[in-house]
Short mmCIF file of C-alpha atoms in Angstrom, two decimals:
data_model
loop_
_atom_site.label_atom_id
_atom_site.label_comp_id
_atom_site.label_asym_id
_atom_site.label_seq_id
_atom_site.Cartn_x
_atom_site.Cartn_y
_atom_site.Cartn_z
CA ALA F 1 7.04 6.59 81.28
CA GLN F 2 8.16 3.02 79.10
CA ARG F 3 4.81 1.30 77.88
CA VAL F 4 4.16 -1.57 75.03
CA THR F 5 0.64 -1.33 72.78
CA GLN F 6 -0.68 -4.00 71.42
CA PRO F 7 -3.90 -3.02 69.25
CA GLU F 8 -4.65 -6.91 68.25
CA LYS F 9 -6.44 -8.85 71.12
CA LEU F 10 -7.17 -10.77 69.32
CA LEU F 11 -6.02 -12.49 65.44
CA SER F 12 -7.56 -15.38 62.97
CA VAL F 13 -5.57 -16.34 59.71
CA PHE F 14 -5.60 -19.66 57.97
CA LYS F 15 -3.40 -22.08 57.96
CA GLY F 16 -0.96 -21.55 55.73
CA ALA F 17 -1.23 -17.37 55.34
CA PRO F 18 1.36 -14.52 56.59
CA VAL F 19 0.66 -13.94 60.23
CA GLU F 20 1.56 -10.38 61.96
CA LEU F 21 1.61 -9.32 65.00
CA LYS F 22 1.57 -5.42 66.31
CA CYS F 23 4.44 -4.31 68.83
CA ASN F 24 4.51 -0.48 69.35
CA TYR F 25 6.22 0.68 72.13
CA SER F 26 7.15 4.41 74.38
CA TYR F 27 10.45 4.81 75.11
CA SER F 28 12.93 7.20 74.96
CA GLY F 29 16.48 5.49 75.26
CA SER F 30 17.88 2.11 73.50
CA PRO F 31 15.51 -0.42 75.36
CA GLU F 32 14.99 -4.15 74.43
CA LEU F 33 12.51 -6.00 73.12
CA PHE F 34 11.04 -9.42 73.80
CA TRP F 35 8.22 -11.68 72.30
CA TYR F 36 7.32 -14.57 75.09
CA VAL F 37 4.15 -17.54 74.20
CA GLN F 38 1.47 -18.79 76.07
CA TYR F 39 0.51 -21.81 74.89
CA SER F 40 -2.36 -23.47 76.14
CA ARG F 41 -1.93 -24.86 79.98
CA GLN F 42 2.17 -24.42 79.21
CA ARG F 43 3.60 -21.56 81.06
CA LEU F 44 4.36 -18.03 79.40
CA GLN F 45 8.30 -18.57 77.64
CA LEU F 46 10.50 -16.12 75.48
CA LEU F 47 10.14 -17.02 72.18
CA LEU F 48 12.47 -14.70 70.70
CA ARG F 49 14.36 -11.53 71.57
CA HIS F 50 15.69 -8.65 69.67
CA ILE F 51 19.44 -8.52 70.33
CA SER F 52 19.68 -12.39 69.23
CA ARG F 53 18.26 -11.46 65.72
CA GLU F 54 17.39 -14.68 64.97
CA SER F 55 14.44 -16.98 63.65
CA ILE F 56 12.29 -19.18 66.23
CA LYS F 57 9.80 -21.28 64.72
CA GLY F 58 10.17 -19.80 61.86
CA PHE F 59 9.18 -16.09 63.56
CA THR F 60 11.15 -13.43 63.10
CA ALA F 61 10.46 -9.39 64.88
CA ASP F 62 12.76 -6.45 63.84
CA LEU F 63 13.15 -3.55 66.05
CA ASN F 64 12.39 -0.57 64.07
CA LYS F 65 13.73 2.47 66.11
CA GLY F 66 12.07 5.57 63.48
CA GLU F 67 8.50 3.46 64.09
CA THR F 68 9.78 2.30 67.60
CA SER F 69 7.93 -0.87 66.25
CA PHE F 70 8.55 -4.55 67.29
CA HIS F 71 6.12 -6.80 64.92
CA LEU F 72 6.42 -10.61 65.22
CA LYS F 73 5.72 -12.12 61.31
CA LYS F 74 5.70 -15.18 60.18
CA PRO F 75 5.04 -16.37 56.25
CA PHE F 76 3.07 -19.18 56.88
CA ALA F 77 1.01 -20.01 60.01
CA GLN F 78 0.48 -23.32 61.17
CA GLU F 79 -1.89 -24.56 63.47
CA GLU F 80 0.57 -25.53 66.29
CA ASP F 81 1.22 -21.60 65.93
CA SER F 82 -2.11 -21.27 68.30
CA ALA F 83 -1.25 -19.30 71.49
CA MET F 84 -1.84 -16.09 73.65
CA TYR F 85 1.59 -13.52 72.50
CA TYR F 86 2.69 -11.36 74.37
CA CYS F 87 5.14 -7.80 73.39
CA ALA F 88 7.77 -6.58 76.41
CA LEU F 89 10.42 -3.88 76.68
CA ARG F 90 13.03 -3.84 79.60
CA PRO F 91 14.39 -0.37 79.22
CA GLY F 92 18.83 -0.41 79.43
CA GLY F 93 20.29 -0.46 82.67
CA TYR F 94 16.89 -0.89 84.44
CA GLN F 95 15.03 -3.45 85.76
CA LYS F 96 11.41 -3.28 85.33
CA VAL F 97 10.11 -4.84 82.76
CA THR F 98 6.72 -4.02 81.11
CA PHE F 99 4.52 -6.05 78.71
CA GLY F 100 1.56 -4.98 76.45
CA THR F 101 -2.02 -6.22 76.75
CA GLY F 102 -1.21 -9.27 74.49
CA THR F 103 -2.87 -10.76 71.17
CA LYS F 104 -4.04 -13.98 70.89
CA LEU F 105 -3.53 -15.88 67.86
CA GLN F 106 -5.53 -18.36 66.31
CA VAL F 107 -4.78 -20.33 62.95
CA ILE F 108 -7.91 -21.64 60.93
CA PRO F 109 -7.20 -24.80 59.86
CA SER O 1 19.61 -25.54 86.20
CA GLN O 2 17.21 -22.75 87.21
CA THR O 3 13.84 -23.74 87.88
CA ILE O 4 10.76 -21.46 89.58
CA HIS O 5 8.24 -22.58 92.02
CA GLN O 6 5.34 -21.17 92.93
CA TRP O 7 2.57 -21.63 94.91
CA PRO O 8 -0.38 -22.97 95.62
CA ALA O 9 -1.63 -23.75 91.93
CA THR O 10 -5.34 -22.40 93.15
CA LEU O 11 -6.79 -20.80 96.26
CA VAL O 12 -9.86 -19.74 97.00
CA GLN O 13 -10.27 -17.19 99.69
CA PRO O 14 -12.95 -15.64 101.88
CA VAL O 15 -13.21 -11.12 101.49
CA GLY O 16 -11.45 -10.27 104.56
CA SER O 17 -9.12 -12.64 104.74
CA PRO O 18 -5.13 -13.03 104.17
CA LEU O 19 -3.35 -13.98 101.91
CA SER O 20 0.61 -15.04 101.20
CA LEU O 21 1.48 -16.98 97.77
CA GLU O 22 4.87 -17.64 98.23
CA CYS O 23 7.49 -17.56 95.35
CA THR O 24 11.35 -19.35 94.76
CA VAL O 25 14.57 -19.80 92.83
CA GLU O 26 16.56 -22.87 92.68
CA GLY O 27 19.90 -22.72 90.73
CA THR O 28 20.79 -18.86 90.52
CA SER O 29 21.30 -16.11 92.72
CA ASN O 30 20.84 -12.74 93.05
CA PRO O 31 17.84 -12.72 90.40
CA ASN O 32 15.29 -9.59 90.06
CA LEU O 33 12.75 -11.20 91.02
CA TYR O 34 8.82 -10.05 89.42
CA TRP O 35 5.13 -10.38 90.01
CA TYR O 36 2.27 -9.79 87.86
CA ARG O 37 -1.37 -10.34 87.36
CA GLN O 38 -2.62 -11.44 83.88
CA ALA O 39 -6.39 -10.41 83.04
CA ALA O 40 -7.69 -11.45 80.23
CA GLY O 41 -7.92 -7.84 77.90
CA ARG O 42 -5.28 -5.90 80.08
CA GLY O 43 -2.07 -8.68 79.34
CA LEU O 44 0.54 -9.44 82.42
CA GLN O 45 0.36 -5.81 84.93
CA LEU O 46 3.35 -4.93 86.69
CA LEU O 47 2.48 -5.51 90.88
CA PHE O 48 6.35 -5.26 92.34
CA TYR O 49 9.51 -6.31 91.58
CA SER O 50 12.66 -6.72 93.68
CA VAL O 51 16.52 -6.29 92.63
CA GLY O 52 17.69 -7.26 96.40
CA ILE O 53 16.91 -8.48 99.84
CA GLY O 54 14.50 -6.34 101.26
CA GLN O 55 14.16 -4.37 98.59
CA ILE O 56 10.76 -4.09 96.70
CA SER O 57 9.32 -1.44 94.14
CA SER O 58 5.62 -0.82 93.58
CA GLU O 59 4.45 -0.49 90.59
CA VAL O 60 0.59 0.29 90.87
CA PRO O 61 -1.31 1.01 94.03
CA GLN O 62 -3.58 -1.11 95.51
CA ASN O 63 -4.00 -3.79 97.94
CA LEU O 64 -1.37 -6.15 98.43
CA SER O 65 2.37 -5.98 99.39
CA ALA O 66 5.40 -7.96 97.98
CA SER O 67 8.35 -8.54 100.09
CA ARG O 68 12.25 -10.14 99.56
CA PRO O 69 12.97 -12.14 102.72
CA GLN O 70 15.72 -14.20 101.40
CA ASP O 71 17.92 -13.77 98.06
CA ARG O 72 16.03 -16.68 96.22
CA GLN O 73 12.26 -16.12 97.81
CA PHE O 74 9.31 -13.68 96.63
CA ILE O 75 6.20 -13.26 98.51
CA LEU O 76 2.83 -11.38 97.55
CA SER O 77 0.50 -10.82 100.00
CA SER O 78 -1.88 -9.45 101.48
CA LYS O 79 -4.08 -8.54 105.30
CA LYS O 80 -7.55 -8.51 104.24
CA LEU O 81 -8.79 -9.67 100.49
CA LEU O 82 -10.98 -7.84 98.21
CA LEU O 83 -13.10 -9.48 96.06
CA SER O 84 -10.55 -6.56 93.28
CA ASP O 85 -7.59 -9.15 93.97
CA SER O 86 -9.63 -12.19 92.37
CA GLY O 87 -6.95 -13.35 89.10
CA PHE O 88 -4.36 -14.64 88.41
CA TYR O 89 -0.50 -13.79 89.93
CA LEU O 90 2.98 -15.07 88.01
CA CYS O 91 6.12 -14.90 89.84
CA ALA O 92 9.25 -14.61 87.77
CA TRP O 93 12.64 -14.15 87.41
CA ILE O 94 15.46 -12.82 85.55
CA PRO O 95 18.99 -12.94 85.97
CA ALA O 96 20.95 -9.59 87.72
CA GLY O 97 22.31 -8.79 83.88
CA GLY O 98 19.22 -8.85 82.58
CA GLY O 99 17.75 -11.08 79.72
CA GLU O 100 15.19 -13.70 79.19
CA ALA O 101 12.33 -13.76 81.90
CA PHE O 102 11.88 -16.94 83.85
CA PHE O 103 7.73 -17.58 84.95
CA GLY O 104 6.34 -19.74 87.60
CA GLN O 105 3.50 -21.42 86.67
CA GLY O 106 1.12 -18.96 87.66
CA THR O 107 -1.69 -19.21 90.80
CA ARG O 108 -5.47 -18.84 90.28
CA LEU O 109 -6.55 -16.41 93.25
CA THR O 110 -10.59 -16.59 93.85
CA VAL O 111 -11.98 -14.36 96.67
CA VAL O 112 -15.15 -14.77 97.60
#
């Protein structure tokens, strides 16, 4: 069975500090990994996906198959980054998408 | 462009009453459709997903059911609501070939 683990419910950092939101997954095959973000009073939306290998709003995430991790990183946090972040997994060839429990990022001015 | 509509935005229902939440998608065909429940500390719990008309996969045993009467319509129902059914319900769709999920605005259900 597929599983996504986000160990931190809340992560508080100061503005300008580096950010790392952790995500670990369990799946025996080759999954598709995503990060979704929900800003206050907005819909849940895609932030980035591992196959794109791009940086969005300064965030990057690298899929580490050896450690089964997909941590989200940003070198310098900004106040507007405060939001709820969800890691998600979709097994290759299947339609079931599993989300983690989410991490609330709080950037302190 | 593709859009997803979910309604109502908020709903207060008495225990034992029926439920019907509707989700429709525009601008795409044959989408994969999903119902999630979002709860603090529990993240997004997948309730049902559908890959086609009349095809429903249930993820967790519960007091709810789902139906897909049309290609772009996904309905979440209950015959008799329980207090524990209170929560925030999200509908989402993903293209048949995979990729990004697009979410509705959500429905805040309060069972009293």
